[in-house]
GROMACS .gro file of C-alpha atoms in nm:
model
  323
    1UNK     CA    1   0.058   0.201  -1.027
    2UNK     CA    2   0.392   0.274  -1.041
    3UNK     CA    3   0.408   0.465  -0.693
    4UNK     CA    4   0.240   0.144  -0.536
    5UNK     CA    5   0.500  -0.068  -0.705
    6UNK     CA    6   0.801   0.168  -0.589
    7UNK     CA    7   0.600   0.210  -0.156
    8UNK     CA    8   0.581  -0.229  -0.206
    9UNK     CA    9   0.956  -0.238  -0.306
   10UNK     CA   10   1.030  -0.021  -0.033
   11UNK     CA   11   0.821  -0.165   0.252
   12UNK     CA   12   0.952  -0.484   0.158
   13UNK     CA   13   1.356  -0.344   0.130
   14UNK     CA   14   1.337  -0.232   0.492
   15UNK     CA   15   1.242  -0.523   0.674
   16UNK     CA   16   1.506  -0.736   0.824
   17UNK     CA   17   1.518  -1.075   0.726
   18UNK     CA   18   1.455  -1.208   1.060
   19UNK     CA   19   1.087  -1.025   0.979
   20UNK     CA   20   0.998  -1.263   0.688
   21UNK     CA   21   1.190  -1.605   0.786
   22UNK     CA   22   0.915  -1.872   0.844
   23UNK     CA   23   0.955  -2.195   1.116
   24UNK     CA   24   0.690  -2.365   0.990
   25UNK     CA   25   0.754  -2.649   0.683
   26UNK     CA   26   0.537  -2.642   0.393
   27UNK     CA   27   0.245  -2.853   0.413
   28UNK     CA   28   0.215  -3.056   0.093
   29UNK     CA   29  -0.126  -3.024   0.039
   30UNK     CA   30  -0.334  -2.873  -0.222
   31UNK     CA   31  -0.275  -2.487  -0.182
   32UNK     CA   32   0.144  -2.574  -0.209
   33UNK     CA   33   0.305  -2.297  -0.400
   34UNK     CA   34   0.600  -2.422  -0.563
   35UNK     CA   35   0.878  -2.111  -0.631
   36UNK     CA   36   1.191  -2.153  -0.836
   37UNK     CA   37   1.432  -1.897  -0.814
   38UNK     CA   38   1.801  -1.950  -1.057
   39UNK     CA   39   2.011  -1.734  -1.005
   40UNK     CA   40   2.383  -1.638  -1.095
   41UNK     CA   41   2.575  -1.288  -0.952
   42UNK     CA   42   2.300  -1.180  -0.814
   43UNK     CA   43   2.463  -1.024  -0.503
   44UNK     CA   44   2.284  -0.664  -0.600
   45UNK     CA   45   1.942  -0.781  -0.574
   46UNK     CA   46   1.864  -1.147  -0.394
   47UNK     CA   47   1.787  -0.973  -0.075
   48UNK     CA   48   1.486  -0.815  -0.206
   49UNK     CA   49   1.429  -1.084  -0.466
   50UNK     CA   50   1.393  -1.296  -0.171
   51UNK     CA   51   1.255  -1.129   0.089
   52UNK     CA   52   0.959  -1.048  -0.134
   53UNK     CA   53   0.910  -1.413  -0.211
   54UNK     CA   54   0.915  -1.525   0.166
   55UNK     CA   55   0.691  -1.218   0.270
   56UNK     CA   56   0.385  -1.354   0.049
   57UNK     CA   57   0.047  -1.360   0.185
   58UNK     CA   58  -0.029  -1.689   0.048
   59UNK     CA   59   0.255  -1.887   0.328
   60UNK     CA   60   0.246  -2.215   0.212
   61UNK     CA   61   0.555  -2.227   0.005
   62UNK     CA   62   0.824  -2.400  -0.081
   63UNK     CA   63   1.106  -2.193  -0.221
   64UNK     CA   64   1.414  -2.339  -0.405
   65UNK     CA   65   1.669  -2.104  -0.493
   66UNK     CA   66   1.941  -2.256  -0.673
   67UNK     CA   67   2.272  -2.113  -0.732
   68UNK     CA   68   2.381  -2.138  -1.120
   69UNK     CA   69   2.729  -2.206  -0.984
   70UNK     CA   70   2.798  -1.814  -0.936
   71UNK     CA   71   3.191  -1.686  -0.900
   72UNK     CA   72   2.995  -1.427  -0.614
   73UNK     CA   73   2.854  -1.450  -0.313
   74UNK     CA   74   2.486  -1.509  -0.399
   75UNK     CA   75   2.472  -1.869  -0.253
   76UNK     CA   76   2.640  -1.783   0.108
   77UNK     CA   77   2.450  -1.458   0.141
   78UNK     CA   78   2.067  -1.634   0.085
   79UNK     CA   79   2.196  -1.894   0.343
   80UNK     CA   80   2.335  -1.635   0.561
   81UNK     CA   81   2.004  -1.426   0.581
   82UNK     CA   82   1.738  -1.641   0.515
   83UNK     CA   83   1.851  -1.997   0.590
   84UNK     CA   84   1.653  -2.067   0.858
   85UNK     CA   85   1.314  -2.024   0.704
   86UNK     CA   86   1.183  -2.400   0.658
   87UNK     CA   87   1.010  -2.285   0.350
   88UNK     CA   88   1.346  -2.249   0.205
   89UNK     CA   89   1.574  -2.496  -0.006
   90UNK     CA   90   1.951  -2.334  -0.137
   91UNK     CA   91   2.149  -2.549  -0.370
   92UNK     CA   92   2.456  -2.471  -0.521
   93UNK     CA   93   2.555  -2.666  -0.859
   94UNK     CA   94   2.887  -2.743  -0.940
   95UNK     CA   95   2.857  -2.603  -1.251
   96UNK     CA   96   2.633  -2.316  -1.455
   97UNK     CA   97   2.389  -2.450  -1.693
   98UNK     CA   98   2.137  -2.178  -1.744
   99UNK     CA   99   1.840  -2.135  -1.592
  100UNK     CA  100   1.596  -2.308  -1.805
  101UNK     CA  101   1.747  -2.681  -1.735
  102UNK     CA  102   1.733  -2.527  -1.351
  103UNK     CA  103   1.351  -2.500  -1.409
  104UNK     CA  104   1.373  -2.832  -1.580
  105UNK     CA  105   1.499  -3.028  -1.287
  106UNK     CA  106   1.330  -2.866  -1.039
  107UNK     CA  107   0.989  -2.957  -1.211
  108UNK     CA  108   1.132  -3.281  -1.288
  109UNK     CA  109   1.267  -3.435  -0.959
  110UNK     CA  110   1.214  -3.144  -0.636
  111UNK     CA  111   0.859  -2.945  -0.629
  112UNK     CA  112   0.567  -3.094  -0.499
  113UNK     CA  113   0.363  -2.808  -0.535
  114UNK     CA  114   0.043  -2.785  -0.733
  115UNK     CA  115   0.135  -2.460  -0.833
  116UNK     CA  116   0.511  -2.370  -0.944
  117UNK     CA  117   0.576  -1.992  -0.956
  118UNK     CA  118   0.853  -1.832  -1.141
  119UNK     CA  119   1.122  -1.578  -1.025
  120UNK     CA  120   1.329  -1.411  -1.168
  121UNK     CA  121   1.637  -1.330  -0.950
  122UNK     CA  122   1.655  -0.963  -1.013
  123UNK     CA  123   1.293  -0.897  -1.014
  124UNK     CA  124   1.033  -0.815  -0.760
  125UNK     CA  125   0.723  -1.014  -0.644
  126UNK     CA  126   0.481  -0.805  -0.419
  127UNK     CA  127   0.382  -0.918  -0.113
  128UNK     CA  128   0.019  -1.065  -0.229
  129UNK     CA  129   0.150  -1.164  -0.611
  130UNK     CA  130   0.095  -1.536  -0.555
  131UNK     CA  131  -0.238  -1.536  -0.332
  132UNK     CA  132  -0.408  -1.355  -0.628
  133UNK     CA  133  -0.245  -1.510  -0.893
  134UNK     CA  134  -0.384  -1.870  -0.756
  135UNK     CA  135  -0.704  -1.717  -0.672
  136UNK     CA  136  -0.764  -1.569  -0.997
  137UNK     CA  137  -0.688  -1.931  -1.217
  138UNK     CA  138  -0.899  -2.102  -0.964
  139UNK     CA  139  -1.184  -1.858  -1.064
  140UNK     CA  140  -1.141  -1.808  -1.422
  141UNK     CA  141  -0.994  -2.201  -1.479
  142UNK     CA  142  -0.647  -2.093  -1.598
  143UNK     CA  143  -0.419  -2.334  -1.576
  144UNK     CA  144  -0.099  -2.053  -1.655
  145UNK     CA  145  -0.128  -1.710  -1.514
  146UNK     CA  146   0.123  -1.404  -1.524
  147UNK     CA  147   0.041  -1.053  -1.412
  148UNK     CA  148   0.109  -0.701  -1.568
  149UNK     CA  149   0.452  -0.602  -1.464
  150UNK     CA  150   0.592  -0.264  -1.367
  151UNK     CA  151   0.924  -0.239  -1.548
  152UNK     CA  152   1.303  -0.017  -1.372
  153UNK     CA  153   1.604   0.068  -1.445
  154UNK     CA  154   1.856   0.267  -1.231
  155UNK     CA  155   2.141   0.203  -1.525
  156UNK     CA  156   1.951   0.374  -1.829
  157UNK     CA  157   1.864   0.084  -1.979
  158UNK     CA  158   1.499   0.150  -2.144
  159UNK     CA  159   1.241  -0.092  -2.195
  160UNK     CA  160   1.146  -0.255  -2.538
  161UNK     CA  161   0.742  -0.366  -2.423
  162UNK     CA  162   0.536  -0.169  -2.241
  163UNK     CA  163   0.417   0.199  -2.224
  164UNK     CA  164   0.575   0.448  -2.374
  165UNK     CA  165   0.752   0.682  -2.281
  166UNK     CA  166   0.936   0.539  -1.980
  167UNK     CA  167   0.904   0.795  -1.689
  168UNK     CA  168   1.216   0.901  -1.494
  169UNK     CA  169   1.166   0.895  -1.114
  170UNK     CA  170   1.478   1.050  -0.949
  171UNK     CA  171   1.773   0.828  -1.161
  172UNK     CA  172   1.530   0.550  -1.203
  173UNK     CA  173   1.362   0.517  -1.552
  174UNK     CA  174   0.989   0.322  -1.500
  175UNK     CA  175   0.699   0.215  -1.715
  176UNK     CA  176   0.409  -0.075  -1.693
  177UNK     CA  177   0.354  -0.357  -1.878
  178UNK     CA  178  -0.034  -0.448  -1.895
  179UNK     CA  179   0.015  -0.788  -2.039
  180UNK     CA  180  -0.366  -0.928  -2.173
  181UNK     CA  181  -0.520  -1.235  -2.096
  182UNK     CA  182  -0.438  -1.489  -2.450
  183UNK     CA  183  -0.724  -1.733  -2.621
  184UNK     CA  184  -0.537  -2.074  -2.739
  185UNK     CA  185  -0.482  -2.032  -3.113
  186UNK     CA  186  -0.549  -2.376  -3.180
  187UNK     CA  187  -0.518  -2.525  -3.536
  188UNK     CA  188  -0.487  -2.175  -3.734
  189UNK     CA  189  -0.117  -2.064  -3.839
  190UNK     CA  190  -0.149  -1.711  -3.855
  191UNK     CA  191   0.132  -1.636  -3.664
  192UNK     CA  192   0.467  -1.612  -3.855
  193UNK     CA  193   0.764  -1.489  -3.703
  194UNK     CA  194   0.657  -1.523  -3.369
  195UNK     CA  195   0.977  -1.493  -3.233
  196UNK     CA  196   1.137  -1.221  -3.445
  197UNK     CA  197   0.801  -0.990  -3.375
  198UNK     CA  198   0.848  -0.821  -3.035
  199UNK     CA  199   0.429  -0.744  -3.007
  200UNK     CA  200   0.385  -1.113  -2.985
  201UNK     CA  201   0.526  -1.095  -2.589
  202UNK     CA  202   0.236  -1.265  -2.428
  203UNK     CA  203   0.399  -1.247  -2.084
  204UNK     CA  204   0.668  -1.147  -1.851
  205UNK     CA  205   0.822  -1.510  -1.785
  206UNK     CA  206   0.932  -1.431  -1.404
  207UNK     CA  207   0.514  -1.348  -1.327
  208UNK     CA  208   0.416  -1.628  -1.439
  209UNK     CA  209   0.237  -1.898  -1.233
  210UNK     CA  210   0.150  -2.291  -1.376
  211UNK     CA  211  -0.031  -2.565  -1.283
  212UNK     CA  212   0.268  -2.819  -1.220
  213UNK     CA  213   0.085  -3.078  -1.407
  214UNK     CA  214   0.109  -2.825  -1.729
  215UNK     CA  215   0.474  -2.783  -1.699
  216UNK     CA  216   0.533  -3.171  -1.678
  217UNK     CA  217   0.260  -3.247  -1.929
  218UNK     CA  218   0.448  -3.031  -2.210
  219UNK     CA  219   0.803  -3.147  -2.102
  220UNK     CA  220   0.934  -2.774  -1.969
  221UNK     CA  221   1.132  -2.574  -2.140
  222UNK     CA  222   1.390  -2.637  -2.405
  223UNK     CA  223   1.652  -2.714  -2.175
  224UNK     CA  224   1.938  -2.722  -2.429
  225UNK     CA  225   1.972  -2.333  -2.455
  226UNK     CA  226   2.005  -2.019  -2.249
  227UNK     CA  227   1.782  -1.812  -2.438
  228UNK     CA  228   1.438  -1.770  -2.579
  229UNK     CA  229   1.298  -2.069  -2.418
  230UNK     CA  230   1.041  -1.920  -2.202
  231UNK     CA  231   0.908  -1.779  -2.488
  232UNK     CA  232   0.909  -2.112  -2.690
  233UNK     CA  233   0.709  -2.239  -2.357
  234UNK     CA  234   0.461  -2.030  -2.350
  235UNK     CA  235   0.390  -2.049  -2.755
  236UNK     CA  236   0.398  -2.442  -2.728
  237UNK     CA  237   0.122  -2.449  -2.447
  238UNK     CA  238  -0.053  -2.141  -2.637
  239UNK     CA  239  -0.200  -2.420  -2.925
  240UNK     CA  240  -0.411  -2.612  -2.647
  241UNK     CA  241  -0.468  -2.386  -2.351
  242UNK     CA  242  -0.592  -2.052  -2.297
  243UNK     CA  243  -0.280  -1.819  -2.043
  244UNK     CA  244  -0.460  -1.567  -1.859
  245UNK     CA  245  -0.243  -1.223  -1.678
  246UNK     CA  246  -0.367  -1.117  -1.358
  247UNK     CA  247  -0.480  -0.693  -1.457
  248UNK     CA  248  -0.252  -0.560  -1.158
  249UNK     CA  249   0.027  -0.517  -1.131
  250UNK     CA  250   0.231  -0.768  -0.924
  251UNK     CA  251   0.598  -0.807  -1.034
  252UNK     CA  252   0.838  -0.588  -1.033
  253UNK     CA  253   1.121  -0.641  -1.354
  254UNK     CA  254   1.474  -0.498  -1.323
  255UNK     CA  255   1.610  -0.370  -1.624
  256UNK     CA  256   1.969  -0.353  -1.623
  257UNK     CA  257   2.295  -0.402  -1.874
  258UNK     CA  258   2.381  -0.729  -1.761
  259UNK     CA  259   2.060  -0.888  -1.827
  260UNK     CA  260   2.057  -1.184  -2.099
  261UNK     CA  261   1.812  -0.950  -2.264
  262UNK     CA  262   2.081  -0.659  -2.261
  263UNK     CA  263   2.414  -0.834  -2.277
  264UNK     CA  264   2.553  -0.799  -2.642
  265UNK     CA  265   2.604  -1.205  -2.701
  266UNK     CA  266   2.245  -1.266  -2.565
  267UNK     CA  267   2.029  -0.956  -2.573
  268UNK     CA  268   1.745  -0.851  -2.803
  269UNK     CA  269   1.959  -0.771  -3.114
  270UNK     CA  270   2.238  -1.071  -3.054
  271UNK     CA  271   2.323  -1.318  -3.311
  272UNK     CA  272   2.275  -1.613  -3.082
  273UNK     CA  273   1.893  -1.462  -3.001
  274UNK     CA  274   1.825  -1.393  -3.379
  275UNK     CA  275   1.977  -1.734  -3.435
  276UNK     CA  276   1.741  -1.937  -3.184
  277UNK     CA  277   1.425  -1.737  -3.272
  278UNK     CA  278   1.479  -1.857  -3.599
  279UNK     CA  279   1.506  -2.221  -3.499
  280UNK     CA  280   1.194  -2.162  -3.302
  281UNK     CA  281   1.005  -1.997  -3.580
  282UNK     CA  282   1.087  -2.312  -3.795
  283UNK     CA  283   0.926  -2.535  -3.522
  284UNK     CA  284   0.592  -2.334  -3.454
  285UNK     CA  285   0.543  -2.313  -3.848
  286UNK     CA  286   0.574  -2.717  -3.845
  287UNK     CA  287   0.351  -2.736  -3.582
  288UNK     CA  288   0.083  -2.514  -3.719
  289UNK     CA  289   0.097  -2.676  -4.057
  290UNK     CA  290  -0.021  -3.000  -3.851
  291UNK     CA  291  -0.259  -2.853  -3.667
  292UNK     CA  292  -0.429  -2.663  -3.944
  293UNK     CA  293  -0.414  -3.019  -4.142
  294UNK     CA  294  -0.633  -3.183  -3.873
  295UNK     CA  295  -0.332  -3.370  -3.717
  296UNK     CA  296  -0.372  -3.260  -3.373
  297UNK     CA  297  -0.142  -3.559  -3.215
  298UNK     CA  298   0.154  -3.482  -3.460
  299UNK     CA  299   0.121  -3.114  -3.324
  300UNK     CA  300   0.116  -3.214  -2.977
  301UNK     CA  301   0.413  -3.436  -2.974
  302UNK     CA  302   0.601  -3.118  -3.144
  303UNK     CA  303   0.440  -2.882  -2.871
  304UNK     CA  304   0.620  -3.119  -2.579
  305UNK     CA  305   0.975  -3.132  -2.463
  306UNK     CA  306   1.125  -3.379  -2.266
  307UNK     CA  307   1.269  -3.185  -1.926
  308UNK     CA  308   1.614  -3.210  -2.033
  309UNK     CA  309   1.866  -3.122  -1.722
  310UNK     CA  310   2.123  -3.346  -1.794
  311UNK     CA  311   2.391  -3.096  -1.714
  312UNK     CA  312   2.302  -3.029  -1.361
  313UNK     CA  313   2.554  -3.153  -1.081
  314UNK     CA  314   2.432  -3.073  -0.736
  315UNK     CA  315   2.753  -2.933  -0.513
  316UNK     CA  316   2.592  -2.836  -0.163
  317UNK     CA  317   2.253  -2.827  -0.019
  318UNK     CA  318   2.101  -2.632   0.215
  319UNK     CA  319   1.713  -2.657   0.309
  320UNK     CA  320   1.528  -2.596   0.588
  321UNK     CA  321   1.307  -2.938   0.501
  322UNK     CA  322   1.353  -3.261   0.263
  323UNK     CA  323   1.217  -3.197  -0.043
   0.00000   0.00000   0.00000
């Protein structure tokens, strides 16, 4: 699997954008594929971060890649290469405020997808990642769907989940990630410390695919930090729905030392992540407590968040339709 993973990157690598730019506008209809793509520095890797994303099988997309007010290039360069795909919608804020209240008002206010797929800038999608994915909750009625991930790093840095050992390919460490499908735990609270126990990952964020309806229905992410939210997401949700992960391998995850997960303010071991878990941990055991005590509508209003992207100031547009 992880020679398929490494011939998709590389298929995908050498084609020129002009090979994956689309004329045609997304058609709103019911097989819309919303994808939301924050980034910030991502000069290194938005070519192929893109260019995976616009090669999809499934075609009927509508991409918004948002620039977290970067001091690089990252904004002119997606406009540069693939501005004239109509799928495509680059906006540059006028100032960074993380990518969660990104997600937040892009749910809130721009897709009008069914479906809103994840990105992570620095990742990988291969070229039939959101075809199956859509396929697969359609057939097995999930209404949130990752995939198992194949996990790289040309810098050394090693990966916490996943097989172990990593293999070394060249200077490139790899490993995979087979991510299960997860049964809503409902009104037990048996899981302490969900936050400070890394075999509770349930899956890679930047796989993950959701019934827009899901997204707005819990209130998105938490959008008032930078870190651990996804995770907070996906355990909120986890109490009423069942999350299923596609068993391929369909997203590629770049490991590398200036990550959020690697950085020393923000990474695994930080202060500010042990901090926020914490504050999370607090939450899920007041929500289980009313959940195992029969009050299912107390738990529920604790399980949603409220979309917050209050921070967000728009600076320049560029789309290839009106969203």
């Amino acid at each position: 699997m992880i020679a398929r993973s490494l011939a998709s990157m590389a298929s995908i690598d050498r084609l020129r954008p002009e090979d994956v730019v689309s004329r045609v506008a997304p058609n709103p209809g019911a097989d819309l594929v919303s994808v939301i793509i924050p980034m910030w520095n991502a000069r290194g890797w938005i070519d192929l971060c893109v260019k995976g994303v616009l090669a999809q099988t499934h075609t009927n997309l509508e991409v918004f890649c948002i620039d977290d007010c970067s001091d690089d290039d990252s904004y002119r360069r997606v406009i540069e290469r693939f501005g004239a795909d109509r799928r495509l919608c680059t906006i540059r804020l006028r100032r960074t405020v993380g990518s969660y209240q990104i997600k937040n008002w892009a749910i809130a206010t721009m897709v009008r997808g069914r479906f809103v797929a994840m990105q992570d800038a620095d990742d990988f999608s291969h070229p039939a990642r959101l075809a199956v994915q859509v396929r697969w909750m359609q057939e097995h009625g999930f209404r949130v769907c990752g995939t198992w991930v194949h996990q790289f790093s040309a810098d050394g840095t090693r990966p916490v989940y996943g097989t172990q050992p990593a293999l070394r390919r060249g200077a490139q460490l790899h490993n995979l990630v087979p991510y299960p499908p997860v049964r809503n735990v409902g009104p037990r609270d048996d899981y302490p410390g969900l936050f400070g126990e890394r075999r509770f990952a349930l899956a890679k964020h930047g796989s993950q695919i959701f019934e827009c309806a899901v997204l707005r229905e819990f209130g998105g992410f938490d959008g008032r930090t930078a870190i651990v939210a996804d995770t907070d997401l996906n355990w909120r949700m986890l109490r009423f729905i069942d999350m299923g992960n596609v068993p391929r391998v369909l997203y590629s995850r770049r490991l590398h030392a200036t990550s959020l997960t690697q950085h020393p303010d923000t990474g695994y071991d930080s202060m500010a992540r042990r901090t926020q878990r914490a504050r999370y941990d607090e939450l899920h055991e007041e929500i289980g407590r009313s959940m195992a005590s029969g009050d299912v509508g107390r738990g529920r209003t604790l399980c949603t968040q409220d979309l917050y992207h209050g921070d967000v100031e728009v600076e320049d547009v560029r789309a290839g339709w009106i969203p």
